[in-house]
Structure formats: C-alpha cells, structure tokens
Amino acid sequence: MKLETFFWKKPTGWSVKTLPSLDSNQTLVIVFAAVQFQADLEPLQDLKEAYPQSHFIGCSTAGEIWGSTLMKDSLIVSVLQFHNTSLKTAFCHLLEETNSSNPLQRQDYSYQAGRSIAQQLADPQLKAVFILGDGLQLNGSEFLRGLNSILYQSSVFNSSEPILIVGGLAADNHQFKHTWILQNRLPTNGAVSAVGFYGNDIAISYGSQGGWTIFGPEREVTRSHHNILYELDHKPVLQLYQEYLGKYARNLPSSGLFFPLALGTPLARKRTVRTLIGINEETKSLTFTGDIPVGSVAQLMRGNYERLVDGALAAALITRNSNQRKIGEWEQYKLNQNQAIMLEPTLAIAISGSGRRLVLGERTEEELEATLDELPQGTQQMGFYSYGELAPTGVASLCELHNQTMTLITIRENSS
C-alpha cells in the first residue's frame, strides 16, 4: 500500500507542490473538511481532476485533525493506493427512501438506507466497511440496524470473522444547520456513503473510549420515539434540561454537547452515550443522534480534561494492541511460507466527538498527541471532530453508534 497525506488551507493552498500520482481503481481518497467547502469547491475540483479513477469518501467536520494538530477551515486528504485490496463505494440519499421530511419518518429511511448500503456492498470477499453519514438527518442506531441485518448475518454464515464496520457522522462546527457527504467527489446534504474493502490482505483495527463522568439523579425514559425524547419521569425533557443547565440552556442545542446523555438499565453497568443535535420548543422534545428506548435509565454526563485525555489514550492502546495482534498473525504466516517481511505504511483515522473539543478547549491537541504517541512508529494520523462515531464495542461484535468518544481506526495492507 502507498500512502500520502496532505491538506489545503487559505491563503497558501495545498501543502504539497503537486498532488501525488496515485490514481487507480484501487486508490481511496479520504477527505475531511470544514463545512464551507460545500460552496468553495476549488480544492475538491483539484482532487476530482487528479484522481478520476479513484474511489472517494469524505464529509464535513467540527474541526479537522492533521497528525496531532487541530486544523480549522481546512481540507485534509489521505490517498491510499492498495496493491491487492479491491474497493467499492456505495451511496444513499436519505430522503429518497421516503419522500418525506417528517422527523418521525426519518427513522424508517435511516433503517432503509442501512439496508441499501449493505445490499450495494455485500459480497463473500467483503472484509470491512468504512461509513460516513449525515450527522443531523441520520438516525445512527436505525441505520446500523438496517446495515447489520444484512452484512452481519451474511458474514456469520460465510466467514470465520464478521465483517468489520467502522466510521463516523459528519458535523458542521456546532452550527446544527447542515452537514455534507461526498457524492461523485462533491458535497451533498442528507446522505450516507461507504467504502467496502475486499480481499484477505486488508488489515483494519479500531478502539473506542470515552472518559465522561455521570452526575445527577437517574431518570426513566417514559416517552420517546426512536431518537426523539419527549419525557423523563413523565416530565417534558426540554423543561428538565433547562432547569439542570441553567444559563447554558440559552445556547441549546450546542451547549448540550457539554452534557451528553448516558443511557442504560438499572441493573446494567454499561452505559450508551447519546449526543443532543436538536430541540423542538413546540413539543418540548430533544433529538439525539441515536435511539432513546422507553424504559431505559438516563443520566447527564460531564467531562474534564484528565478523564477525556485518558479516554483517548485508552482508545489508542486498544487499537495498537489489535493492530499488533494482526501484524503478528501475518508475520507468522509469512515466516511459515518462507517469505520476506516488508513494513507497510499505516493510516490512523481519529474520529472524536465534537463535545470533547469544546470541553478540552485550547488543550484539544493533547488528546491527539496522546493517540499518535501510542500508535506504531511512522503511522500517519488524520481525522475529524464528529457528531457520532461508529465501531464495535468488542472483538467480533456488532457495530454500534457511539457519542463523544475518541474512536481510532487504523488501515494497513499486508504485503504479498
């Protein structure tokens, strides 16, 4: 695998003199950019012209990650040219599934979009999928339910190892107006895209951790519809948020990023985190990135610098250990075949919840330094601050929607 990373930023333009000559039908171009690049298309047009045969995937962000640096108003690019791994991209417009903008029907088209993406990518040789979705219109829980209903079931019956599904949800720098996804190399609103990796040489590892602290009383979810929460303990949830957040309530939904919602059951220690992305004054409801089941127990969460950086470090350690395990298995195979071992470049994609950036403030780059320091030497890191992260919670488990985590994904190809 050949790997090049670079960026575009005003007023200097591209960070490289010429765009790397890596165009092919086995090349993947990954783009993370500020939301305003939907109108300022100059760098995207440059990429479109330089890589006409390549596969593209990308989205808007709440901050771009370049190595251990937090970038603003920039466009970050990684170009990966694989030797033996085949690629296929899939795309789905969310509104095409229902022809309705009713938020109560968005759950259905999120589920159908998941099935559509899965049907486009399904193949016995499929090993992994990287997904980017609209951070404001997609219900991540329903989307993954649809995706897993096809891909997970097919992998269970056709492979010794389930298909790995990872990714994230686009952001718009806490404006909560619109996010975009690349379609045909150009930005599109209200959509989801994915790239499938095929063949036995692709090696993708991941790790996901949070670091938030639960506070306040437990309250039961007494009324909800998928990702729309109406009542906690039979009281309007917007009213409760306004009481708890005090002065911060004036800036909802953006201030809600400081206080994610922890969901669980009274007997289970595991908590699922959900991020607020919208409010409705008329119905006194809140909209989150994923489902809020009736009967679950909810508590607010808050973060501090030390715990969030520790969470990022833990995600890096999990990813590194998974990566080392896969490298060890591959090296042992090569030794058994009496073949030479070649070191291949590794790309790390860091997808971090946008609320983490707000809490960490000027110290945001310390979590990026913590992840990069723990990854294999020579790893190139890029990524973005998101409205949701997609990854399994353990080995060989279903992909789930996470919020306000640091989720790391490493991509490498075993040499032949």
XYZ file of C-alpha atoms in Angstrom:
416
model
C 0.000 0.000 0.000
C 1.171 3.505 -0.829
C 0.012 6.333 1.441
C 0.174 10.118 1.150
C -1.471 12.714 3.417
C -1.701 16.456 2.756
C -4.043 19.417 3.221
C -5.440 22.605 1.669
C -5.852 25.852 3.580
C -6.166 29.520 2.677
C -4.194 31.527 1.735
C -1.367 29.100 0.927
C -3.433 26.395 -0.805
C -2.051 22.851 -0.991
C 0.656 21.725 1.435
C 2.345 19.788 -1.402
C 3.747 21.200 -4.657
C 1.916 18.619 -6.761
C -0.810 16.157 -5.845
C 0.648 12.614 -5.517
C 0.366 10.486 -8.660
C -1.551 7.579 -7.147
C -4.713 7.473 -9.249
C -6.094 3.975 -9.946
C -9.214 1.885 -9.451
C -7.560 0.545 -6.278
C -6.996 4.023 -4.827
C -9.065 5.505 -1.998
C -9.178 9.279 -1.422
C -10.417 10.257 2.066
C -11.421 13.892 2.631
C -12.383 15.665 5.870
C -13.151 19.364 5.516
C -14.793 22.415 7.055
C -18.461 22.808 6.166
C -17.863 25.898 3.987
C -16.154 23.790 1.322
C -19.596 22.916 0.013
C -19.550 26.399 -1.502
C -15.797 26.778 -2.012
C -15.160 23.880 -4.382
C -11.687 24.771 -5.663
C -9.692 22.111 -3.731
C -12.328 19.430 -4.335
C -12.241 20.166 -8.051
C -8.449 19.780 -7.928
C -8.847 16.337 -6.352
C -11.565 15.359 -8.815
C -9.258 16.149 -11.731
C -6.187 14.496 -10.170
C -7.932 11.222 -9.254
C -10.570 10.439 -11.933
C -10.355 6.649 -11.451
C -10.146 6.632 -7.657
C -12.816 5.997 -5.033
C -13.766 8.993 -2.861
C -15.279 9.235 0.610
C -15.452 12.320 2.821
C -17.540 14.625 4.983
C -17.807 17.971 6.759
C -16.469 18.349 10.297
C -16.403 20.261 13.586
C -12.615 20.501 13.276
C -10.060 18.667 11.142
C -7.259 16.502 12.551
C -3.827 16.562 10.886
C -1.288 14.482 12.783
C -1.504 15.878 16.322
C -2.735 19.287 15.127
C -6.294 20.591 15.264
C -6.944 22.380 11.982
C -9.715 24.899 11.288
C -11.237 25.953 7.958
C -9.087 23.389 6.168
C -9.435 20.344 3.927
C -7.472 17.231 4.960
C -6.711 14.445 2.471
C -5.305 10.923 2.616
C -4.679 8.976 -0.588
C -4.246 5.210 -0.218
C -3.267 3.080 -3.205
C -3.732 -0.616 -2.466
C -1.852 -3.452 -4.177
C -4.177 -6.398 -3.616
C -7.276 -4.943 -1.977
C -10.316 -4.184 -4.137
C -12.650 -1.293 -3.323
C -16.288 -0.463 -3.918
C -18.181 2.666 -2.893
C -21.869 2.900 -2.019
C -24.150 5.896 -1.583
C -27.710 6.581 -0.495
C -29.762 9.801 -0.309
C -31.809 9.603 2.873
C -34.901 11.382 1.561
C -35.047 9.102 -1.472
C -36.242 6.338 0.800
C -39.476 8.056 1.954
C -40.029 11.317 0.036
C -40.902 12.923 3.400
C -39.199 15.386 5.742
C -41.339 14.337 8.726
C -38.852 13.655 11.563
C -40.946 10.723 12.769
C -40.427 9.018 9.404
C -36.675 9.639 9.350
C -36.239 6.509 11.453
C -37.636 4.401 8.624
C -35.451 5.885 5.916
C -32.384 5.614 8.164
C -33.088 1.894 8.503
C -33.738 1.509 4.769
C -30.578 3.474 3.970
C -28.614 0.964 6.042
C -30.068 -1.911 4.068
C -29.430 -0.100 0.785
C -25.742 0.445 1.592
C -25.393 -3.179 2.697
C -27.019 -4.505 -0.478
C -24.686 -2.401 -2.636
C -21.563 -3.740 -0.874
C -22.487 -7.334 0.031
C -20.053 -9.916 -1.349
C -18.355 -13.060 0.038
C -14.959 -11.285 -0.233
C -16.076 -8.204 1.752
C -13.871 -7.796 4.847
C -14.531 -4.282 6.149
C -16.706 -1.203 5.607
C -15.926 2.448 6.371
C -19.022 4.679 6.641
C -19.676 8.423 6.759
C -23.212 9.702 7.319
C -25.120 12.964 7.708
C -24.752 13.994 11.350
C -28.091 15.812 11.608
C -30.527 13.794 9.473
C -29.345 10.212 10.007
C -30.501 8.161 12.986
C -27.299 6.191 13.535
C -28.973 3.445 15.563
C -31.597 2.699 12.922
C -29.069 2.932 10.108
C -26.808 0.355 11.755
C -29.780 -1.887 12.499
C -30.547 -1.951 8.780
C -26.900 -2.395 7.785
C -26.243 -5.153 10.315
C -29.421 -7.009 9.321
C -27.692 -7.856 6.032
C -23.924 -7.615 6.496
C -23.638 -9.170 9.933
C -25.946 -12.036 9.081
C -24.120 -12.753 5.813
C -20.704 -12.662 7.486
C -21.798 -15.057 10.229
C -22.751 -17.664 7.659
C -19.951 -17.070 5.145
C -16.874 -16.135 7.153
C -14.993 -17.134 10.281
C -14.668 -13.434 11.178
C -17.580 -10.949 10.971
C -17.312 -8.020 8.573
C -15.769 -5.064 10.407
C -17.900 -1.902 10.251
C -16.486 1.460 11.375
C -16.980 5.146 10.603
C -18.466 8.423 11.810
C -21.136 11.095 11.396
C -20.456 14.411 9.700
C -20.546 17.709 11.604
C -20.883 21.424 10.848
C -18.745 23.050 13.557
C -21.634 23.217 16.069
C -23.892 25.281 13.797
C -26.529 22.477 13.660
C -27.792 23.594 10.245
C -26.499 21.088 7.701
C -23.668 18.633 7.162
C -22.405 17.161 3.910
C -21.101 13.892 2.489
C -19.148 13.449 -0.746
C -21.122 12.034 -3.671
C -19.346 11.738 -7.006
C -16.465 13.663 -5.379
C -18.654 16.685 -4.499
C -20.577 17.643 -1.292
C -24.201 16.531 -0.863
C -26.587 17.068 2.079
C -28.804 14.424 3.673
C -26.895 11.340 2.634
C -24.715 8.442 3.720
C -21.772 6.868 1.902
C -19.488 3.904 2.459
C -16.477 2.141 1.013
C -16.062 -1.631 1.110
C -12.670 -3.365 1.333
C -12.393 -6.764 -0.376
C -9.721 -9.459 -0.120
C -7.567 -11.084 2.535
C -4.758 -8.522 2.692
C -6.620 -5.611 4.247
C -5.944 -5.136 7.977
C -8.154 -2.700 9.890
C -8.046 -2.233 13.667
C -10.073 0.007 15.967
C -10.530 1.237 19.515
C -13.176 3.465 21.110
C -13.282 5.028 24.582
C -14.978 7.991 26.260
C -13.883 9.409 29.593
C -17.031 11.265 30.680
C -18.403 11.300 34.258
C -22.047 10.619 35.156
C -23.751 13.068 37.532
C -27.237 13.867 38.781
C -30.211 11.579 39.521
C -31.305 8.666 37.381
C -34.499 9.323 35.445
C -36.636 6.873 33.476
C -37.367 7.422 29.806
C -41.176 7.452 29.841
C -41.900 8.753 26.338
C -39.771 8.651 23.191
C -39.883 7.764 19.513
C -36.614 6.300 18.286
C -34.113 9.185 18.670
C -36.677 11.811 19.740
C -37.000 12.100 23.531
C -40.173 13.665 24.917
C -40.354 12.814 28.621
C -38.190 11.727 31.541
C -40.143 10.614 34.624
C -43.304 11.840 32.822
C -41.943 15.401 32.641
C -41.071 17.287 29.417
C -37.406 16.661 28.778
C -36.693 20.133 27.392
C -38.004 21.650 30.628
C -35.749 19.349 32.679
C -32.718 20.252 30.575
C -33.443 23.946 31.013
C -33.662 23.503 34.786
C -30.433 21.499 35.018
C -28.345 23.527 32.591
C -29.385 26.928 33.898
C -27.533 29.647 31.963
C -26.218 27.051 29.488
C -29.783 26.295 28.337
C -29.880 29.537 26.338
C -27.402 28.035 23.880
C -29.116 24.692 23.257
C -28.534 22.528 21.274
C -24.829 23.442 21.067
C -24.444 23.705 24.863
C -25.852 20.181 25.137
C -22.521 18.916 23.755
C -21.007 19.714 27.153
C -23.554 17.400 28.809
C -24.141 14.138 26.880
C -26.859 11.730 27.989
C -25.917 8.331 29.462
C -28.440 5.541 28.845
C -28.647 2.136 30.461
C -30.774 -0.136 32.599
C -30.973 -0.183 36.407
C -29.051 -3.489 36.570
C -26.512 -2.978 33.777
C -23.237 -1.141 34.380
C -22.686 -0.451 30.678
C -23.883 2.956 29.526
C -24.591 4.121 25.997
C -23.852 7.797 25.338
C -26.107 9.947 23.186
C -25.473 13.466 21.844
C -28.106 16.173 21.535
C -28.423 17.575 17.996
C -31.793 19.366 18.007
C -34.615 20.813 20.095
C -38.316 21.378 19.439
C -39.875 24.148 21.527
C -43.381 23.225 20.385
C -43.270 19.588 21.543
C -40.712 20.237 24.340
C -38.624 17.402 22.873
C -34.949 16.777 22.166
C -33.463 14.969 19.179
C -30.374 12.800 19.608
C -28.075 11.022 17.159
C -29.395 7.572 18.112
C -32.314 5.771 19.714
C -33.539 6.562 23.264
C -35.560 3.441 24.261
C -38.576 3.780 26.546
C -37.843 2.193 29.930
C -34.130 2.927 29.875
C -32.480 4.949 32.625
C -30.944 8.311 31.719
C -28.364 10.493 33.460
C -26.422 13.552 32.393
C -22.661 13.406 31.901
C -19.875 15.964 32.086
C -16.216 15.898 31.157
C -12.904 17.150 32.435
C -9.530 17.365 30.773
C -7.782 14.484 32.546
C -10.509 11.892 32.029
C -11.052 12.786 28.362
C -7.342 12.570 27.533
C -7.148 9.280 29.451
C -10.056 8.026 27.333
C -8.232 8.953 24.132
C -5.112 7.194 25.399
C -7.125 4.060 26.202
C -8.592 4.048 22.679
C -5.075 4.252 21.238
C -3.853 1.357 23.397
C -6.780 -0.836 22.342
C -6.163 -0.007 18.682
C -2.417 -0.591 18.968
C -2.872 -3.978 20.641
C -5.367 -5.067 17.988
C -3.029 -3.885 15.240
C -0.040 -5.677 16.765
C -2.042 -8.885 17.049
C -2.926 -8.754 13.356
C 0.656 -7.928 12.387
C 1.871 -10.858 14.477
C -0.523 -13.266 12.783
C 0.518 -12.008 9.347
C 4.254 -12.177 10.132
C 3.875 -15.734 11.404
C 2.096 -16.672 8.195
C 4.901 -15.133 6.120
C 7.554 -16.982 8.125
C 5.705 -20.260 7.648
C 5.732 -19.586 3.899
C 9.452 -18.644 3.976
C 8.576 -15.225 2.574
C 10.248 -11.883 3.298
C 8.516 -9.441 5.628
C 8.055 -5.858 4.424
C 6.858 -2.975 6.587
C 3.758 -1.307 5.174
C 2.547 2.243 5.964
C -0.368 2.679 8.348
C -3.103 5.328 8.290
C -4.850 6.177 11.572
C -8.251 7.882 11.313
C -9.168 9.658 14.556
C -12.897 10.369 14.904
C -13.570 12.286 18.112
C -16.892 13.565 19.456
C -17.233 17.311 18.940
C -18.198 17.854 22.591
C -14.728 16.683 23.565
C -13.227 19.562 21.611
C -15.488 22.050 23.433
C -14.523 20.725 26.869
C -10.808 20.425 26.106
C -10.654 23.874 24.516
C -7.090 25.051 23.964
C -5.823 21.680 25.217
C -7.595 19.704 22.470
C -4.340 18.786 20.751
C -3.189 16.934 23.867
C -5.658 14.117 23.146
C -4.387 13.999 19.558
C -0.799 13.786 20.795
C -1.800 11.019 23.217
C -3.257 8.855 20.438
C -0.445 9.396 17.942
C 2.256 8.673 20.526
C 0.795 5.221 21.248
C 0.347 4.129 17.639
C 3.096 2.293 15.696
C 6.043 4.433 14.684
C 5.553 6.038 11.291
C 1.741 5.985 11.494
C 0.134 8.937 9.704
C -2.898 10.315 11.552
C -5.814 12.292 10.146
C -9.437 12.617 11.187
C -12.210 14.932 12.319
C -14.431 16.036 15.193
C -17.816 14.444 14.657
C -21.468 14.199 15.685
C -21.149 10.435 16.185
C -18.713 7.540 15.959
C -19.338 4.039 14.571
C -17.434 0.997 15.838
C -17.956 -2.368 17.540
C -17.691 -2.439 21.323
C -15.542 -5.560 21.359
C -13.909 -8.219 19.204
C -16.249 -9.807 16.643
C -19.249 -7.800 17.872
C -21.852 -5.706 16.094
C -21.021 -2.153 15.102
C -22.744 0.381 17.357
C -23.300 4.132 17.446
C -21.120 5.925 19.991
C -21.154 9.568 21.016
C -18.417 11.744 22.485
C -15.759 9.025 22.273
C -12.327 9.030 20.738
C -12.618 6.324 18.103
C -9.432 5.297 16.312
C -9.309 3.282 13.099
C -6.047 2.062 11.557
C -5.853 0.931 7.926
C -2.963 -1.135 6.591
C -2.436 -3.653 3.805
C -0.369 -6.788 4.269
C 2.347 -7.023 1.628
C 2.454 -10.008 -0.691
